[in-house]
Coordinates of C-alpha atoms and ligand atoms in Angstrom, one line a residue:
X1 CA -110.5 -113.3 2.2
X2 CA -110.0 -115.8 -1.0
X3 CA -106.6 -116.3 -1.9
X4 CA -106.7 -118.5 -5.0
X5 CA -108.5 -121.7 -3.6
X6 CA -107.3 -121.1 0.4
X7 CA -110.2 -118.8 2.1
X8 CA -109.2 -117.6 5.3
X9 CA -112.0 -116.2 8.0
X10 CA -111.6 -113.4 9.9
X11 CA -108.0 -112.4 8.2
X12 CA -105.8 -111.1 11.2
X13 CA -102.4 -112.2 10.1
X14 CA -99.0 -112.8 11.6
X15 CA -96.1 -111.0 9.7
X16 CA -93.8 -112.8 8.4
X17 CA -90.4 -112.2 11.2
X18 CA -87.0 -113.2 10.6
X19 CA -85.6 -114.6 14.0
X20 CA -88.8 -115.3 15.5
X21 CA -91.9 -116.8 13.0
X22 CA -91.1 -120.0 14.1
X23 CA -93.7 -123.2 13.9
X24 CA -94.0 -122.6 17.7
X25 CA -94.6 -119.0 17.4
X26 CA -96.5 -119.4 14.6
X27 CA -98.8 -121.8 16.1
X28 CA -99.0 -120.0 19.3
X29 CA -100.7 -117.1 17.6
X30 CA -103.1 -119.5 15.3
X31 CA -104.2 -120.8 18.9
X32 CA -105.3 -116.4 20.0
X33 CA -106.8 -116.0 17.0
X34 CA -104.4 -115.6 13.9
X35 CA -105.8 -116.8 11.0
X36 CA -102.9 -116.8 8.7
X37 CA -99.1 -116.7 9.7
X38 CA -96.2 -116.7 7.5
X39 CA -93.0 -117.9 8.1
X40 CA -89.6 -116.5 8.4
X41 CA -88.0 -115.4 4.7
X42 CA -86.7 -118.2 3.4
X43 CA -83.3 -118.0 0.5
X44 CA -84.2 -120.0 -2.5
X45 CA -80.7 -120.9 -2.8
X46 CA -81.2 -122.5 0.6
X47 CA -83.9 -124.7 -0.8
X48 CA -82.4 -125.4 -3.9
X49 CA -79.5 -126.3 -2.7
X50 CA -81.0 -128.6 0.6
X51 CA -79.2 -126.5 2.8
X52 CA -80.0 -128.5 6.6
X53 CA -80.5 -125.0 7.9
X54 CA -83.2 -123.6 5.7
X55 CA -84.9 -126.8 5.7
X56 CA -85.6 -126.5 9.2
X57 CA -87.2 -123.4 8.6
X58 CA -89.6 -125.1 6.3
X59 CA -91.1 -127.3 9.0
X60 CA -94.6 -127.2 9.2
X61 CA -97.4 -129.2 10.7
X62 CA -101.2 -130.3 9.9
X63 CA -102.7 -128.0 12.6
X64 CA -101.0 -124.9 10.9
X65 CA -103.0 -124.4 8.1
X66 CA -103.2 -122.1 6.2
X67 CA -99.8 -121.2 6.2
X68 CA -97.7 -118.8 4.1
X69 CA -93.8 -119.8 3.6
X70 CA -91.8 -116.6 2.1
X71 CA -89.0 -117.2 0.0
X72 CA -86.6 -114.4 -1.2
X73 CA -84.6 -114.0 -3.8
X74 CA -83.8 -112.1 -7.4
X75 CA -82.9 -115.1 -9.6
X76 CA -86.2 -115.9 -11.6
X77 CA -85.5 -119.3 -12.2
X78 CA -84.1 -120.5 -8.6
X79 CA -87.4 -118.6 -7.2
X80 CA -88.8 -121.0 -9.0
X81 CA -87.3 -123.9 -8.7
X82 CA -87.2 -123.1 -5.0
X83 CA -91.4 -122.5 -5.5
X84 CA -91.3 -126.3 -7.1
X85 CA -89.5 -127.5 -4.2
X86 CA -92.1 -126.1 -1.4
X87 CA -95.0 -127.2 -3.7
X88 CA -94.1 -130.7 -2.4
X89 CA -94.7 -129.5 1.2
X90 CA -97.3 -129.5 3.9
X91 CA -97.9 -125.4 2.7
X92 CA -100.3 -123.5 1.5
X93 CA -99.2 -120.3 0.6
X94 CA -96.2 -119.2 -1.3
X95 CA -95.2 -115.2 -0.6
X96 CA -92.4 -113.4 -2.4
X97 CA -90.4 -110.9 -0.4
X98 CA -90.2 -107.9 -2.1
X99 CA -90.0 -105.5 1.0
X100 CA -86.7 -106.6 2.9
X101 CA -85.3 -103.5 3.6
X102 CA -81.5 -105.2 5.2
X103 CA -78.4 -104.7 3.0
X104 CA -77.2 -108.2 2.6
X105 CA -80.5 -109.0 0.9
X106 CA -80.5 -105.3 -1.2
X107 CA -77.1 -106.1 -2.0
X108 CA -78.2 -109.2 -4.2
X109 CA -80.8 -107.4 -5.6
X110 CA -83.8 -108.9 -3.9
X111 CA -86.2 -107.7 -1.3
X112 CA -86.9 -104.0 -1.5
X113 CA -84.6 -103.7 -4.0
X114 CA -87.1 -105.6 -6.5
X115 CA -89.3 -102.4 -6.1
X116 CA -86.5 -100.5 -8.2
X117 CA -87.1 -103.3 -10.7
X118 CA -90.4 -104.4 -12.2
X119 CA -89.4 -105.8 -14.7
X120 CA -87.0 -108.6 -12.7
X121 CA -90.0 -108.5 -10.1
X122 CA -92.4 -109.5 -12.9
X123 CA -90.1 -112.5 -14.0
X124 CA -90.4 -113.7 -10.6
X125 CA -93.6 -113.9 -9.7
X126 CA -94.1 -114.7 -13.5
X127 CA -91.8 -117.7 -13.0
X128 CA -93.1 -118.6 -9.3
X129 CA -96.4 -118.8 -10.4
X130 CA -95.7 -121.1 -13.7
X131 CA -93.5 -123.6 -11.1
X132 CA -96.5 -123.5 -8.5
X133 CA -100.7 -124.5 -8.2
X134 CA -100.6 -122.8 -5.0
X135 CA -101.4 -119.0 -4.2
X136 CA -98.8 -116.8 -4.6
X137 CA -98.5 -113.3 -3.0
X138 CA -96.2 -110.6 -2.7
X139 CA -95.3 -108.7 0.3
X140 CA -94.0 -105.3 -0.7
X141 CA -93.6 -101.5 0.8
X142 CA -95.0 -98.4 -0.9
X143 CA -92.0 -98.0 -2.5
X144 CA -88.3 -97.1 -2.7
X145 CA -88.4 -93.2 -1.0
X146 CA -90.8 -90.7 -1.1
X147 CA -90.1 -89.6 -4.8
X148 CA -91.2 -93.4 -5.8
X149 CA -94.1 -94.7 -4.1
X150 CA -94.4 -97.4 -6.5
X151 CA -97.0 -99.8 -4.7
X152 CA -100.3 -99.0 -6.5
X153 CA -98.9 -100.1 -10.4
X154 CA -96.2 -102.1 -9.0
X155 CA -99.5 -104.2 -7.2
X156 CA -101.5 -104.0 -10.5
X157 CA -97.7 -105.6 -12.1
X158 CA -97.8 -108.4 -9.5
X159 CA -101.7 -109.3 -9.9
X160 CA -101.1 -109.4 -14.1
X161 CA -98.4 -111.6 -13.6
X162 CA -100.6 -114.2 -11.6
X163 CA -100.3 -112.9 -8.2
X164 CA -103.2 -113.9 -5.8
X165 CA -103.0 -111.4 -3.2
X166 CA -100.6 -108.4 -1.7
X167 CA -99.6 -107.4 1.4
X168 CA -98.4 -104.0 1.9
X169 CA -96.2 -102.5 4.8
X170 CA -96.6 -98.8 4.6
X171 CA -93.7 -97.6 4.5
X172 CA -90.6 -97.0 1.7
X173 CA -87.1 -98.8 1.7
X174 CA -85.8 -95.5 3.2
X175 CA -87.9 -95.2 6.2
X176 CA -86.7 -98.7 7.3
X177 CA -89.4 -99.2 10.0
X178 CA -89.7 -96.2 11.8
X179 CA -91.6 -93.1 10.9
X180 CA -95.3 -92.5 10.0
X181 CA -96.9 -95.7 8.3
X182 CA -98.7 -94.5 4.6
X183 CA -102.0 -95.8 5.1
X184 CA -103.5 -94.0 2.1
X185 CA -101.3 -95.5 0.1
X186 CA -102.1 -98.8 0.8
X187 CA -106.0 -98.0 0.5
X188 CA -104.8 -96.5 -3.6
X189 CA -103.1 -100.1 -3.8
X190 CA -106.5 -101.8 -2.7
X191 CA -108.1 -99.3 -5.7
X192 CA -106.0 -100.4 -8.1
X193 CA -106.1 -104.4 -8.0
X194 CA -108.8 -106.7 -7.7
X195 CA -106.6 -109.0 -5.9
X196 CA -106.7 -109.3 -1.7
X197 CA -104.9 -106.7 -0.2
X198 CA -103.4 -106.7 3.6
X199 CA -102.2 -104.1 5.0
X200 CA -99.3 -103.5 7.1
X201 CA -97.7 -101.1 10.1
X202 CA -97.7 -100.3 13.3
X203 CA -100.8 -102.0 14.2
X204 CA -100.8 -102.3 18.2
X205 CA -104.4 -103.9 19.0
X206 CA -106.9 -105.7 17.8
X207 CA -108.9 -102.4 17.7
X208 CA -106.2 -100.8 15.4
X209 CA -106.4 -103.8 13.1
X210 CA -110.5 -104.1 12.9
X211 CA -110.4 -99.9 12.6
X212 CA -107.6 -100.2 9.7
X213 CA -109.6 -102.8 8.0
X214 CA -112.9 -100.9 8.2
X215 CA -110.6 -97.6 7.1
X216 CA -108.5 -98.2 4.7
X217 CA -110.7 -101.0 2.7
X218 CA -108.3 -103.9 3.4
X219 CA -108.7 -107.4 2.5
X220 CA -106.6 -108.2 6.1
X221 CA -104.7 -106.6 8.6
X222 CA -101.1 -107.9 9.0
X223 CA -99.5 -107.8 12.4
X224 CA -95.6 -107.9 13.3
X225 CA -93.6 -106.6 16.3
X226 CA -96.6 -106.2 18.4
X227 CA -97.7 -109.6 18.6
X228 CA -93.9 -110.4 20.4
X229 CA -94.4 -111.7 23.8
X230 CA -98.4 -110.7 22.8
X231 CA -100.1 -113.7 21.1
X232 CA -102.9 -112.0 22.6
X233 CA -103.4 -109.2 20.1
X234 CA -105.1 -111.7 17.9
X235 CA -108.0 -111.6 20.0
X236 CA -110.5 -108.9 21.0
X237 CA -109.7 -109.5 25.0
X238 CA -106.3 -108.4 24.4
X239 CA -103.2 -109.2 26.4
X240 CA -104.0 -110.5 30.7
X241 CA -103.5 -107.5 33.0
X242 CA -102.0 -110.0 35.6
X243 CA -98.5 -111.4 36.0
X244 CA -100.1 -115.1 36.3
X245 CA -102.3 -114.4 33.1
X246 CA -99.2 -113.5 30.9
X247 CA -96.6 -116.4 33.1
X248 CA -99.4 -118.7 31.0
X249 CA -99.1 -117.2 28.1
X250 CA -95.5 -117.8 28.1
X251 CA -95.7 -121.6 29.7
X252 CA -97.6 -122.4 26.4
X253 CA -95.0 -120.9 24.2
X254 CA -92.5 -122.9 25.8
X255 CA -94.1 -125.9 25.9
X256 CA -94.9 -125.3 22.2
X257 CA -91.2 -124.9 21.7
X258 CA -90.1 -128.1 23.5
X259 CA -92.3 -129.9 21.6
X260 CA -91.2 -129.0 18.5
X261 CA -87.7 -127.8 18.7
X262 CA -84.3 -128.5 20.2
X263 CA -84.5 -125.6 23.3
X264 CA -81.2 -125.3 24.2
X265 CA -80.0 -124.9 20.7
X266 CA -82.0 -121.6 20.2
X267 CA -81.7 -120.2 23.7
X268 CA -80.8 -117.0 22.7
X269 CA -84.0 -116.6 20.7
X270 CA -86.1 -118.2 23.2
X271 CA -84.4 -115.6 26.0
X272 CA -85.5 -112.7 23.4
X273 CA -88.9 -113.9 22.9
X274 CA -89.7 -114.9 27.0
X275 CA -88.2 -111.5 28.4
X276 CA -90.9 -109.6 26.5
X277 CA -93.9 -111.4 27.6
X278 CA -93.6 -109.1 30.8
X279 CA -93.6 -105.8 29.2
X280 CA -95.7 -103.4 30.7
X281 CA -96.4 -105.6 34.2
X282 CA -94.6 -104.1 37.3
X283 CA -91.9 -106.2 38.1
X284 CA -91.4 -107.2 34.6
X285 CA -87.8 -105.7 33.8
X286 CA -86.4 -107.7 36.8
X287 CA -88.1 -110.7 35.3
X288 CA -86.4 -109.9 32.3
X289 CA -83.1 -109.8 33.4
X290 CA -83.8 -113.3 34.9
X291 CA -85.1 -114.5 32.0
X292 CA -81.9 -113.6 30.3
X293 CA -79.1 -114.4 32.7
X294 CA -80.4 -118.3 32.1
X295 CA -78.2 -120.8 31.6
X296 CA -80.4 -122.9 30.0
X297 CA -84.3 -123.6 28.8
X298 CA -84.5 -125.2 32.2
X299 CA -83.7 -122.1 34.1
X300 CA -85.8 -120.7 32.3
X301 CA -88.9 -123.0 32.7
X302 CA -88.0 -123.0 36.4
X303 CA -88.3 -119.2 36.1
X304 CA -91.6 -119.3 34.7
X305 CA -93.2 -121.8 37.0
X306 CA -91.6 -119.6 40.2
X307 CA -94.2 -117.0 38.6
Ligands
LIG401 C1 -87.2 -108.4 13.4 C2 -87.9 -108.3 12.1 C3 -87.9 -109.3 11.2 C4 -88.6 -109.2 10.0 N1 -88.5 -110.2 9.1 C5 -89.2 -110.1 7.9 C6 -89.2 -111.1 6.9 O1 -88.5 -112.2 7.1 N2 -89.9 -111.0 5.8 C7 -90.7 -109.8 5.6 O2 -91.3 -109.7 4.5 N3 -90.7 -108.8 6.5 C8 -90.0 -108.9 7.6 N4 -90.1 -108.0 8.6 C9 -91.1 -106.9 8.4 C10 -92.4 -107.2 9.0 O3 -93.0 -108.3 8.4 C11 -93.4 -106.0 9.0 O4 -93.7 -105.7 7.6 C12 -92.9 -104.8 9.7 O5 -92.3 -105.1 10.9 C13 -94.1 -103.8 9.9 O6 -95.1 -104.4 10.7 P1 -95.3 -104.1 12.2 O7 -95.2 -102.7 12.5 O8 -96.6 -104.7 12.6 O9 -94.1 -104.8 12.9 C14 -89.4 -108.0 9.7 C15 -89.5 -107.0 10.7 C16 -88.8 -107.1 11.9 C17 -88.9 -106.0 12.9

């Protein structure tokens, strides 16, 4: 898959996840076999206004590339001042958010909301791209509700405005992210631009990502809540049947995060993210409740190595 001048191999992708695409995570799945991750969505406003916060979340390092950093927003010109600002970083990628279904961000007019307006969504990607050498790609859903499935034109909007590539999460602002995932739709979005197209939902295996791909025409197959606590699904052996092979698993996320990060500031996110390495394995729910009655990332490593 080409994206402007960044080619990526084999395009599995990690979704971008509020609360947990962090440079560990992130690098953790690059290691199993992702070939692009994104990061968390990041608020221009944060950027523009060198908020310590949201610079954190910008952190990236030389062994992550390519990587995609996803702003939001609905104010062409601080998207793209915010677009300037990550230019200047160790990025590769610059992706739009134009799919955030959470009211706080629909409120302001900006994530899924952008779907109900073209014409602001074409200033922004207009303006983005103008402030930016880099790629820029939108990540969008099919559209607003089942009377609007938008995502076909709204695609062919963002590619004549100087979008590189699209990823598509099959589904409409009012199915939030349950119900059936619109496949077809995304395969009429693919159709309709002759920009890369990814494709998005429910994807629980390798398997399901190589079949979607073959299936539905996509460019690359983006993968979200499955690949939580299951770096693994990035590569065809899938996640370890044992309770040593996915204690491993979960030592190298952790090490990942102490090398990069301040554990016992984030140890409620690390607690979510451990617990759910032990899904499925017997035992795994008493683990679990370990895991999160910790007091702190040394319990927790202490936990793991007990394993
Ligand atoms: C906890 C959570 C956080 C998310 N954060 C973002 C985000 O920051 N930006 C974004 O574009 N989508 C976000 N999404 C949507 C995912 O990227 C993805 O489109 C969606 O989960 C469907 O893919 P999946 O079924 O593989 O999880 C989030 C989803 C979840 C569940």
């Amino acid at each position: 898959m080409q994206l402007k001048s960044i080619h990526i191999e084999n395009p599995l992708i990690l979704a971008p996840l509020a609360g947990y695409t962090d440079l560990p995570f992130r690098l953790l799945c690059r290691e199993y076999g992702a070939n692009l991750c994104y990061t968390e969505m990041i608020s221009c406003h944060g950027l523009v206004y060198d908020k310590t916060m949201t610079m954190q979340m910008t952190r990236t390092v030389k062994e992550e590339k390519p990587v995609a950093l996803q702003l939001f927003g609905a104010d062409p010109a601080k998207m793209g001042e915010a677009a300037e600002i990550v230019s200047g970083m160790n990025i590769d990628i610059i992706d739009i958010n134009m799919g955030c279904p959470v009211k706080k961000v629909i409120k302001k007019g900006a994530g899924a909301a952008l779907m109900k307006n073209p014409k602001l969504a074409a200033a922004i990607i207009g303006e983005v791209c103008r402030r930016t050498e880099k790629p820029v790609t939108i990540k969008i859903r099919t559209g607003w509700n089942h009377d609007a499935i938008v995502a076909p034109e709204f695609a062919r909007m963002a590619e004549d405005n100087g979008a590189s590539g699209v990823a598509v999460h099959g589904r409409t602002w009012s199915q939030g992210f349950a119900g059936p995932v619109d496949w077809l739709t995304i395969a009429r979005v693919k159709k309709n631009v002759t920009i890369p197209v990814i494709g998005n939902g429910d994807i629980g295996t390798y398997q399901e990502a190589m079949d979607a791909r073959a299936r539905y025409g996509c460019d690359g197959i983006m993968i979200g809540r499955a690949a939580l606590g299951n770096p693994w699904i990035f590569s065809p052996e899938g996640p370890p049947v044992t309770l040593k092979g996915r204690r491993d698993g979960l030592m190298h996320h952790l090490e990942l995060i102490q090398k990069y990060c301040h554990p016992d500031k984030m140890l409620a996110r690390i607690k979510n993210q451990a617990g759910r390495y032990f899904k499925g394995i017997a035992g795994g729910s008493f683990i679990r409740r370990q895991i999160y009655n910790a007091m702190d990332f040394a319990e927790i490593l202490d936990l793991a190595n007990a394993l």
